Short mmCIF file of C-alpha atoms in Angstrom, two decimals:
data_model
loop_
_atom_site.label_atom_id
_atom_site.label_comp_id
_atom_site.label_asym_id
_atom_site.label_seq_id
_atom_site.Cartn_x
_atom_site.Cartn_y
_atom_site.Cartn_z
CA MET A 19 130.81 109.04 119.85
CA THR A 20 127.25 108.29 118.74
CA ARG A 21 124.66 109.58 121.20
CA ILE A 22 121.63 107.26 121.34
CA ILE A 23 118.07 107.63 122.58
CA LEU A 24 116.78 104.12 123.27
CA SER A 25 113.01 103.77 122.80
CA GLY A 26 111.71 100.70 124.58
CA CYS A 27 114.68 100.80 126.92
CA CYS A 28 113.08 98.76 129.71
CA GLY A 29 111.94 95.89 127.50
CA LYS A 30 113.88 92.70 126.77
CA MET A 31 115.61 94.04 123.68
CA GLY A 32 116.26 97.34 125.44
CA GLY A 33 118.20 95.51 128.11
CA VAL A 34 120.25 93.62 125.52
CA ILE A 35 121.12 96.85 123.69
CA GLN A 36 122.17 98.53 126.94
CA ASN A 37 124.64 95.70 127.57
CA ILE A 38 126.05 95.91 124.06
CA VAL A 39 126.49 99.68 124.12
CA ALA A 40 128.15 99.47 127.55
CA ASN A 41 130.91 97.36 125.98
CA ARG A 42 131.54 99.68 123.02
CA ASP A 43 133.59 102.86 122.90
CA ASP A 44 131.88 104.39 119.85
CA ALA A 45 128.36 104.79 121.29
CA THR A 46 126.55 105.86 124.45
CA ILE A 47 122.90 106.00 125.55
CA VAL A 48 121.96 109.50 126.67
CA ALA A 49 118.24 108.91 127.33
CA GLY A 50 115.57 106.24 127.22
CA VAL A 51 111.87 106.09 126.48
CA ASP A 52 109.52 103.61 128.11
CA LYS A 53 106.07 103.79 129.67
CA PHE A 54 107.17 101.34 132.35
CA ASN A 55 110.34 102.63 134.02
CA ASN A 56 112.11 99.87 135.93
CA ASN A 57 114.52 102.41 137.51
CA MET A 58 117.48 100.22 136.55
CA THR A 59 119.12 102.49 133.98
CA ASP A 60 121.97 104.97 134.37
CA PHE A 61 120.29 107.45 132.02
CA PRO A 62 117.00 109.39 132.31
CA VAL A 63 113.85 107.62 131.10
CA TYR A 64 110.80 109.43 129.69
CA GLU A 65 107.28 108.17 129.04
CA SER A 66 107.18 109.85 125.61
CA ILE A 67 109.97 110.53 123.16
CA LEU A 68 108.50 114.02 122.70
CA ASP A 69 109.51 114.78 126.31
CA VAL A 70 113.19 113.92 125.87
CA LYS A 71 115.46 116.89 126.68
CA GLU A 72 118.85 115.40 125.85
CA GLU A 73 120.39 115.95 122.42
CA ALA A 74 121.19 112.83 120.43
CA ASP A 75 122.46 111.68 117.04
CA VAL A 76 120.09 108.76 116.60
CA VAL A 77 117.09 106.96 118.09
CA ILE A 78 117.01 103.17 118.28
CA ASP A 79 113.39 102.06 118.53
CA PHE A 80 112.49 98.64 119.95
CA SER A 81 109.06 99.56 121.30
CA ASN A 82 105.58 99.09 119.83
CA PRO A 83 103.96 99.96 116.47
CA SER A 84 101.40 102.12 118.29
CA LEU A 85 104.18 104.60 119.15
CA LEU A 86 105.24 105.16 115.55
CA ASP A 87 103.55 108.54 115.08
CA SER A 88 105.36 110.18 118.01
CA LEU A 89 108.65 108.61 116.91
CA LEU A 90 108.32 110.00 113.39
CA GLU A 91 107.20 113.38 114.73
CA TYR A 92 110.33 113.55 116.88
CA GLY A 93 112.57 112.56 113.99
CA LYS A 94 111.10 115.15 111.64
CA ASN A 95 111.06 117.96 114.21
CA THR A 96 114.65 117.43 115.39
CA LYS A 97 116.11 115.93 112.17
CA THR A 98 117.43 113.08 114.31
CA ALA A 99 118.24 109.79 112.59
CA LEU A 100 115.85 106.91 113.36
CA VAL A 101 116.78 103.23 113.53
CA ILE A 102 113.40 101.52 113.46
CA ALA A 103 113.69 97.96 114.78
CA THR A 104 110.10 97.42 115.93
CA THR A 105 108.09 94.88 113.90
CA GLY A 106 104.42 94.45 113.06
CA TYR A 107 103.79 97.63 111.07
CA ASP A 108 100.85 97.67 108.65
CA ASP A 109 101.01 99.06 105.12
CA CYS A 110 99.73 102.48 106.21
CA GLN A 111 102.46 102.78 108.82
CA LYS A 112 105.12 101.71 106.33
CA LYS A 113 104.01 104.54 104.06
CA LYS A 114 104.35 106.97 106.99
CA ILE A 115 107.90 105.75 107.55
CA ALA A 116 108.73 106.29 103.87
CA GLU A 117 107.25 109.79 103.97
CA ALA A 118 109.17 110.69 107.13
CA SER A 119 112.44 109.64 105.47
CA LYS A 120 112.08 112.66 103.18
CA GLU A 121 112.62 114.90 106.22
CA CYS A 122 114.97 112.88 108.42
CA PRO A 123 117.32 109.90 107.96
CA VAL A 124 115.56 106.57 108.59
CA PHE A 125 117.12 103.11 108.81
CA PHE A 126 114.39 100.52 108.33
CA THR A 127 114.69 96.79 107.82
CA TYR A 128 112.65 93.79 108.93
CA ASN A 129 115.67 92.07 110.42
CA TYR A 130 118.97 93.43 111.74
CA SER A 131 120.84 90.11 111.49
CA LEU A 132 123.66 90.03 108.94
CA GLY A 133 122.95 86.34 108.42
CA ILE A 134 119.30 86.94 107.49
CA ASN A 135 120.28 89.56 104.95
CA LEU A 136 122.79 87.11 103.46
CA LEU A 137 119.96 84.55 103.33
CA ALA A 138 117.84 87.00 101.34
CA THR A 139 120.67 87.46 98.84
CA LEU A 140 121.13 83.70 98.47
CA ALA A 141 117.36 83.23 98.06
CA LYS A 142 117.29 85.76 95.21
CA LYS A 143 120.16 83.93 93.51
CA ALA A 144 118.39 80.59 93.90
CA ALA A 145 115.11 81.98 92.53
CA ALA A 146 116.92 83.40 89.50
CA LEU A 147 118.59 80.07 88.72
CA LEU A 148 115.69 77.75 89.49
CA GLY A 149 112.97 79.80 87.79
CA ASP A 150 109.51 78.30 87.45
CA GLU A 151 110.65 74.69 87.89
CA PHE A 152 110.60 74.85 91.68
CA ASP A 153 107.78 75.66 94.11
CA ILE A 154 108.74 78.06 96.89
CA GLU A 155 107.59 77.80 100.52
CA ILE A 156 108.73 79.84 103.52
CA VAL A 157 108.43 78.51 107.08
CA GLU A 158 109.12 80.78 110.06
CA GLN A 159 109.19 79.89 113.76
CA HIS A 160 109.10 82.28 116.72
CA HIS A 161 108.36 82.33 120.45
CA ASN A 162 104.81 82.14 121.76
CA GLN A 163 104.72 85.84 122.70
CA LYS A 164 105.14 87.13 119.14
CA ILE A 165 101.99 88.85 117.92
CA ASP A 166 102.40 89.33 114.16
CA ALA A 167 102.33 86.46 111.68
CA PRO A 168 103.93 85.89 109.30
CA SER A 169 107.01 87.57 110.64
CA GLY A 170 108.31 90.72 109.02
CA THR A 171 111.47 88.80 108.14
CA ALA A 172 109.48 86.12 106.29
CA LEU A 173 107.80 88.87 104.29
CA MET A 174 111.19 90.46 103.61
CA LEU A 175 112.48 87.15 102.25
CA ALA A 176 109.36 86.67 100.13
CA ASP A 177 109.65 90.21 98.78
CA ALA A 178 113.30 89.63 97.85
CA ILE A 179 112.40 86.47 95.94
CA ASN A 180 109.37 88.09 94.32
CA GLU A 181 111.45 91.05 93.16
CA GLU A 182 113.84 88.64 91.47
CA LEU A 183 110.86 87.00 89.74
CA ASP A 184 109.48 90.30 88.38
CA ASN A 185 106.86 90.53 91.15
CA ARG A 186 104.65 87.94 89.53
CA MET A 187 104.26 85.82 92.65
CA LYS A 188 101.35 85.99 95.11
CA TYR A 189 101.59 85.07 98.77
CA GLU A 190 99.46 82.19 100.05
CA TYR A 191 98.92 82.33 103.81
CA ASP A 192 96.13 79.81 104.31
CA ARG A 193 95.33 76.73 102.21
CA HIS A 194 92.96 74.95 104.55
CA SER A 195 89.94 76.98 103.44
CA LYS A 196 90.10 75.90 99.80
CA ARG A 197 90.48 72.60 97.98
CA GLU A 198 92.54 73.10 94.85
CA LYS A 199 95.99 72.37 93.52
CA ARG A 200 98.88 74.67 94.26
CA THR A 201 99.50 77.23 91.53
CA LYS A 202 102.96 77.95 90.14
CA ASN A 203 102.90 81.68 90.84
CA GLU A 204 102.66 81.55 94.61
CA ILE A 205 104.93 81.59 97.64
CA GLY A 206 103.53 79.67 100.59
CA MET A 207 103.94 81.33 104.00
CA HIS A 208 103.76 79.29 107.21
CA SER A 209 104.05 80.49 110.82
CA ILE A 210 104.86 78.45 113.92
CA ARG A 211 104.62 79.90 117.43
CA GLY A 212 105.90 78.11 120.52
CA GLY A 213 108.16 78.19 123.53
CA THR A 214 111.10 80.56 123.47
CA ILE A 215 112.16 80.17 119.83
CA VAL A 216 114.15 83.31 119.00
CA GLY A 217 113.74 83.09 115.25
CA GLU A 218 113.97 80.37 112.60
CA HIS A 219 113.47 80.96 108.88
CA GLU A 220 113.53 78.30 106.18
CA ILE A 221 113.05 78.74 102.45
CA ILE A 222 112.14 75.57 100.58
CA PHE A 223 112.61 75.24 96.82
CA ALA A 224 110.76 72.05 95.90
CA GLY A 225 111.29 70.70 92.39
CA ARG A 226 110.83 67.38 90.63
CA ASP A 227 112.63 64.74 92.68
CA GLU A 228 114.82 67.25 94.51
CA ILE A 229 114.50 69.82 97.28
CA ILE A 230 116.81 72.74 98.07
CA THR A 231 116.56 74.35 101.51
CA LEU A 232 118.07 77.62 102.72
CA SER A 233 117.74 78.42 106.41
CA HIS A 234 118.82 80.73 109.21
CA SER A 235 118.63 80.17 112.95
CA ALA A 236 118.97 82.97 115.51
CA ARG A 237 120.15 81.59 118.85
CA SER A 238 119.74 84.80 120.85
CA LYS A 239 118.26 88.27 120.55
CA GLU A 240 121.78 89.69 120.67
CA VAL A 241 122.27 89.25 116.91
CA PHE A 242 119.46 91.74 116.28
CA ALA A 243 120.67 94.15 118.95
CA VAL A 244 124.23 94.20 117.59
CA GLY A 245 122.86 94.97 114.13
CA ALA A 246 120.73 97.82 115.47
CA VAL A 247 123.66 99.41 117.30
CA ASN A 248 125.85 99.07 114.20
CA ALA A 249 123.07 100.76 112.23
CA ALA A 250 122.90 103.59 114.78
CA VAL A 251 126.63 104.29 114.49
CA PHE A 252 126.35 104.10 110.70
CA MET A 253 123.47 106.60 110.63
CA THR A 254 125.34 109.32 112.54
CA GLY A 255 125.53 112.39 110.34
CA LYS A 256 123.53 110.91 107.46
CA GLU A 257 121.28 113.03 105.25
CA ALA A 258 117.50 112.52 105.11
CA GLY A 259 116.52 109.38 103.24
CA MET A 260 115.72 105.70 103.62
CA TYR A 261 118.56 103.35 104.53
CA ASP A 262 118.74 99.58 105.07
CA MET A 263 121.21 96.72 105.50
CA ALA A 264 122.36 96.97 101.88
CA GLU A 265 124.04 100.31 102.67
CA LEU A 266 125.44 99.09 105.99
CA VAL A 267 127.23 96.03 104.60
CA LYS A 268 128.75 97.69 101.50
#
């Protein structure tokens, strides 16, 4: 039985994860962390993860990037596995996550959907076959409450493609400020925010007289929550290090 501390337990994703765990027999939530306690949980809730008294195997974090330092401190001090599912981290914070993984096990990915990770694999295959003959554009759509743009998932997809192309591509986020032709060594990134869109990602390979499109549509937040819980169970008993979806789906 995997014992979970749920950081961000009173948020939307926290509620979804609670429902998923309640219907599984291989995991249980022993404590939660949230600044705003809605008093609707059957486990104790703390304002800071550093105040948690219960012992656990793993922390699932769906909170806020500003809480990263305390999360990493807890993981390093207790050697507890961390499943980091919060988005919007800057480069400095990503380096902190990598450093912390030397002292405790860390599962970190931009998207916990199995479908998105399959999309990344297909995109790498397409980039390898199509080479320089096709221009690449990524369009992502999310709800109007999402703060970061482009999404972490869009960046993950771009990074996967760029890795396949020997990291020679640059990312173009804004073309309106310059008047010049598109260069061959760029990946265009476009963000749309509106309504309650859960998450839509489209990769366009535009060549001469033909277009190839790969896309993924998330219809509910549950796909991400299921992936995070699966990651938590997977991380039980793991050694210090950085883990991602590649290890989970082997």
